[in-house]
Short mmCIF file of C-alpha atoms in Angstrom, two decimals:
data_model
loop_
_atom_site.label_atom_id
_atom_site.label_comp_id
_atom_site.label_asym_id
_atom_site.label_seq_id
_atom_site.Cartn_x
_atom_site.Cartn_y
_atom_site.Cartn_z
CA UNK A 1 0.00 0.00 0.00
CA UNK A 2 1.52 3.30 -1.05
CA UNK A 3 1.94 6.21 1.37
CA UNK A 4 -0.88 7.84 -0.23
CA UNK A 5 -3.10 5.47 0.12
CA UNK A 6 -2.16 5.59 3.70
CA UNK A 7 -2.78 9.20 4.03
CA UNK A 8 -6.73 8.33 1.89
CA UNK A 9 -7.56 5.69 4.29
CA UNK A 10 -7.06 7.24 7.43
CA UNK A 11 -8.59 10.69 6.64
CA UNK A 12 -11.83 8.40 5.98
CA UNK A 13 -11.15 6.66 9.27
CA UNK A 14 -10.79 9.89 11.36
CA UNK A 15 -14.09 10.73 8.63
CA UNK A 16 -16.04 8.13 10.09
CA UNK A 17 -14.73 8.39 13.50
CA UNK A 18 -15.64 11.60 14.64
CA UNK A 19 -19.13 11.80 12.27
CA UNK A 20 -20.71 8.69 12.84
CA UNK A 21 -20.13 8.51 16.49
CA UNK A 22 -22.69 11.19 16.91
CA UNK A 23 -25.37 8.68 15.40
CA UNK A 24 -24.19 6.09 17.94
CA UNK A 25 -26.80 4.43 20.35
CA UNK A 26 -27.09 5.52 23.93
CA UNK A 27 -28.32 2.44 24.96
CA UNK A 28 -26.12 0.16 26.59
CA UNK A 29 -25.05 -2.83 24.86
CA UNK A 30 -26.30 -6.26 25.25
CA UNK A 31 -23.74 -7.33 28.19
CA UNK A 32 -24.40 -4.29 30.05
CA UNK A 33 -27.72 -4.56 29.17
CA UNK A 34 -28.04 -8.26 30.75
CA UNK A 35 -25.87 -6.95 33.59
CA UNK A 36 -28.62 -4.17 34.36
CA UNK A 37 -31.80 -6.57 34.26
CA UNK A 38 -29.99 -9.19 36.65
CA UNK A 39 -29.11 -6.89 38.92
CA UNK A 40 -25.45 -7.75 38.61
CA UNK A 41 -24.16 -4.36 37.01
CA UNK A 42 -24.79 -2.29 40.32
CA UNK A 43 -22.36 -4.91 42.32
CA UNK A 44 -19.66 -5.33 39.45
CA UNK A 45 -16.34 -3.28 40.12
CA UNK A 46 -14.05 -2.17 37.32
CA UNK A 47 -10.64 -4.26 36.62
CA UNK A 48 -8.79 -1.14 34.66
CA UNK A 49 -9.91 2.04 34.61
CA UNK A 50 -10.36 4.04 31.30
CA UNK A 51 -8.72 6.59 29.83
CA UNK A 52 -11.67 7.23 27.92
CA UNK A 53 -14.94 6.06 29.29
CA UNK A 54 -18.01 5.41 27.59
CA UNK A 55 -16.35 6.91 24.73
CA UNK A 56 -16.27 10.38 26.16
CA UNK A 57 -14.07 13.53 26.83
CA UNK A 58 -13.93 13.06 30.41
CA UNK A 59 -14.09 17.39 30.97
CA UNK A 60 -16.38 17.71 27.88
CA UNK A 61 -19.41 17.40 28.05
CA UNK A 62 -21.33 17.45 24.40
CA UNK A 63 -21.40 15.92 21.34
CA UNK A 64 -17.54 17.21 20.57
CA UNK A 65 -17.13 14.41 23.46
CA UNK A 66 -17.62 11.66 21.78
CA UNK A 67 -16.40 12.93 18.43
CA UNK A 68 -12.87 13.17 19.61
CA UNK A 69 -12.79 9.47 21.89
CA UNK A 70 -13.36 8.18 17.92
CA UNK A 71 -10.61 10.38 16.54
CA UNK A 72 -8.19 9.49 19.51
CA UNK A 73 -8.96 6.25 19.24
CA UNK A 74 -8.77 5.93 15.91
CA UNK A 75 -5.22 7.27 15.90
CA UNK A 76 -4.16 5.27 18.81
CA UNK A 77 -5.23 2.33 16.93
CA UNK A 78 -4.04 3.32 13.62
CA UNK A 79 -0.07 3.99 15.70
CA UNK A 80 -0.14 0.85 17.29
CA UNK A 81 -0.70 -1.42 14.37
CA UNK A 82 1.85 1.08 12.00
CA UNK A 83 4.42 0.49 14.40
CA UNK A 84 3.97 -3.13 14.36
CA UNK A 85 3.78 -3.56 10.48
CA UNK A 86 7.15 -1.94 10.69
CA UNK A 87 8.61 -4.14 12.96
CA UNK A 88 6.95 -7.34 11.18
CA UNK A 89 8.32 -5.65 7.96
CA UNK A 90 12.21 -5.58 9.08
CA UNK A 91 11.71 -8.99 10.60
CA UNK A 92 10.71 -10.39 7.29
CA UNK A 93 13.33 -8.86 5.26
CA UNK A 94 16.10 -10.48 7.46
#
């Protein structure tokens, strides 16, 4: 994949990102759903914490919120697995 395409791809990934995650559901999903109806989501503890929960801003408190957890984690993503198809790349061309 050329560096261009590169560039395409994740302009349409931080694109998507920060747009569509305003149309995302409040609701909860169907674990935490099941977790509310039994009861067993008001005695569960976290394991980690997050450095973005519920894909928000913690500060911010609007729909910018939620726009930038997509774009961060879009380019968190996008870092991690460039740095690893770089290291996969020199290991292959030993």
């Amino acid at each position: 994949m050329t560096k261009r395409n590169v560039a395409w791809w994740l302009v349409v990934a931080f694109v998507v990102a920060g747009g569509v995650s305003l149309l995302a559901s409040s609701h909860p999903d169907g674990f935490e759903k099941a977790g509310e109806e039994t009861g067993y989501i008001h005695t569960a503890t976290n394991l980690l914490s997050s450095p973005l929960p519920d894909y928000s801003v913690p500060g911010i408190d609007s729909w910018l919120s939620s726009s930038l957890a997509g774009i961060v984690g879009v380019a968190l993503t996008f870092g991690v697995f460039m740095a690893l198809s770089r290291v996969l790349a020199r290991k292959s061309s030993r």
